[in-house]
GROMACS .gro file of C-alpha atoms in nm:
model
  111
    1MET     CA    1  -2.182  -1.362   1.171
    2PRO     CA    2  -1.989  -1.111   1.370
    3LEU     CA    3  -1.762  -0.869   1.188
    4SER     CA    4  -1.384  -0.893   1.242
    5LYS     CA    5  -1.178  -0.571   1.246
    6ARG     CA    6  -0.866  -0.624   1.035
    7ALA     CA    7  -0.580  -0.392   0.913
    8ARG     CA    8  -0.566  -0.317   0.549
    9ILE     CA    9  -0.231  -0.194   0.402
   10GLU     CA   10  -0.242  -0.003   0.079
   11ILE     CA   11   0.053   0.114  -0.136
   12TYR     CA   12   0.004   0.376  -0.402
   13LEU     CA   13   0.285   0.367  -0.662
   14PRO     CA   14   0.336   0.611  -0.949
   15GLN     CA   15   0.371   0.429  -1.283
   16ARG     CA   16   0.689   0.595  -1.407
   17GLY     CA   17   0.787   0.346  -1.681
   18ASP     CA   18   1.120   0.294  -1.490
   19THR     CA   19   1.235  -0.059  -1.430
   20ALA     CA   20   1.299   0.034  -1.061
   21TYR     CA   21   0.932   0.108  -1.015
   22ALA     CA   22   0.823  -0.212  -1.191
   23ARG     CA   23   1.057  -0.422  -0.968
   24LEU     CA   24   0.933  -0.236  -0.650
   25GLU     CA   25   0.575  -0.311  -0.751
   26HIS     CA   26   0.652  -0.680  -0.807
   27ALA     CA   27   0.845  -0.689  -0.479
   28PHE     CA   28   0.543  -0.550  -0.284
   29GLU     CA   29   0.316  -0.798  -0.462
   30ALA     CA   30   0.549  -1.091  -0.363
   31GLU     CA   31   0.582  -0.955  -0.010
   32PHE     CA   32   0.201  -0.948   0.041
   33LEU     CA   33   0.154  -1.281  -0.127
   34GLU     CA   34   0.406  -1.439   0.098
   35THR     CA   35   0.318  -1.261   0.417
   36PHE     CA   36  -0.062  -1.250   0.393
   37GLY     CA   37  -0.145  -1.508   0.128
   38GLY     CA   38  -0.251  -1.268  -0.138
   39CYS     CA   39  -0.311  -0.912  -0.246
   40THR     CA   40  -0.506  -0.702  -0.492
   41VAL     CA   41  -0.340  -0.498  -0.770
   42ILE     CA   42  -0.527  -0.210  -0.946
   43LYS     CA   43  -0.320  -0.065  -1.232
   44ASN     CA   44  -0.371   0.245  -1.433
   45ALA     CA   45  -0.571   0.437  -1.162
   46LYS     CA   46  -0.560   0.811  -1.199
   47GLY     CA   47  -0.394   1.023  -0.932
   48LEU     CA   48  -0.461   1.391  -0.921
   49TYR     CA   49  -0.226   1.628  -0.739
   50LEU     CA   50  -0.214   2.007  -0.692
   51ALA     CA   51   0.124   2.130  -0.803
   52GLY     CA   52   0.326   2.395  -0.627
   53ASP     CA   53   0.220   2.650  -0.898
   54GLY     CA   54  -0.147   2.574  -0.827
   55LYS     CA   55  -0.209   2.377  -1.149
   56THR     CA   56  -0.361   2.033  -1.137
   57ASP     CA   57  -0.119   1.750  -1.225
   58ASN     CA   58  -0.215   1.386  -1.285
   59GLU     CA   59  -0.042   1.057  -1.332
   60LYS     CA   60  -0.120   0.691  -1.353
   61ILE     CA   61  -0.068   0.489  -1.045
   62SER     CA   62  -0.083   0.129  -0.932
   63LEU     CA   63  -0.254   0.040  -0.605
   64VAL     CA   64  -0.130  -0.277  -0.428
   65TYR     CA   65  -0.321  -0.379  -0.110
   66ALA     CA   66  -0.369  -0.663   0.127
   67ASP     CA   67  -0.593  -0.725   0.418
   68THR     CA   68  -0.399  -0.866   0.709
   69PRO     CA   69  -0.515  -1.133   0.947
   70PHE     CA   70  -0.444  -0.894   1.243
   71ASP     CA   71  -0.693  -0.700   1.446
   72PHE     CA   72  -0.632  -0.335   1.374
   73ASP     CA   73  -0.634  -0.226   1.731
   74GLU     CA   74  -0.459  -0.514   1.904
   75HIS     CA   75  -0.172  -0.516   1.655
   76PHE     CA   76  -0.151  -0.145   1.579
   77ASP     CA   77   0.220  -0.115   1.679
   78GLU     CA   78   0.332  -0.406   1.470
   79VAL     CA   79   0.128  -0.302   1.170
   80SER     CA   80   0.269   0.047   1.205
   81LYS     CA   81   0.625  -0.080   1.219
   82TYR     CA   82   0.565  -0.305   0.924
   83SER     CA   83   0.424  -0.013   0.715
   84ASP     CA   84   0.730   0.199   0.817
   85ASP     CA   85   0.959  -0.081   0.691
   86LEU     CA   86   0.770  -0.089   0.356
   87ARG     CA   87   0.808   0.291   0.327
   88ALA     CA   88   1.175   0.273   0.403
   89ALA     CA   89   1.227   0.006   0.123
   90ALA     CA   90   1.031   0.218  -0.123
   91MET     CA   91   1.247   0.524  -0.041
   92GLU     CA   92   1.569   0.314  -0.059
   93VAL     CA   93   1.488   0.193  -0.415
   94THR     CA   94   1.328   0.505  -0.556
   95ASN     CA   95   1.387   0.805  -0.333
   96GLU     CA   96   1.024   0.899  -0.421
   97GLU     CA   97   0.823   1.094  -0.177
   98SER     CA   98   0.494   1.044  -0.371
   99ILE     CA   99   0.462   0.679  -0.274
  100LEU     CA  100   0.180   0.661  -0.027
  101ILE     CA  101   0.148   0.379   0.217
  102ALA     CA  102  -0.186   0.383   0.410
  103VAL     CA  103  -0.319   0.167   0.676
  104SER     CA  104  -0.681   0.145   0.767
  105ALA     CA  105  -0.928  -0.060   0.960
  106ILE     CA  106  -1.158  -0.282   0.749
  107TYR     CA  107  -1.432  -0.510   0.872
  108HIS     CA  108  -1.462  -0.867   0.736
  109SER     CA  109  -1.746  -1.096   0.777
  110VAL     CA  110  -1.582  -1.417   0.884
  111PRO     CA  111  -1.700  -1.732   1.047
   0.00000   0.00000   0.00000
């Protein structure tokens, strides 16, 4: 079976205990579910950061990701725009700069 190159979109959300963050996570889950037919959610992952004073800081994060049906290269501009829209929504709700949205190529074995 040939491998198919798809785009994976990942959202790394800090778990702040704030209802705005919980609603945002649920909104991303619903968006991926409706748009791509599903997503994976990993909660309580550990994020490590180097603080401005040089000390190591850590926090719990949630990872929400979905593999799109789109070829990474052929639909790069559309996936890029979509991820920019997700980032804008996150900033509007939380004004949080530590929310990371990453897009990468992933290879699926599909018939």
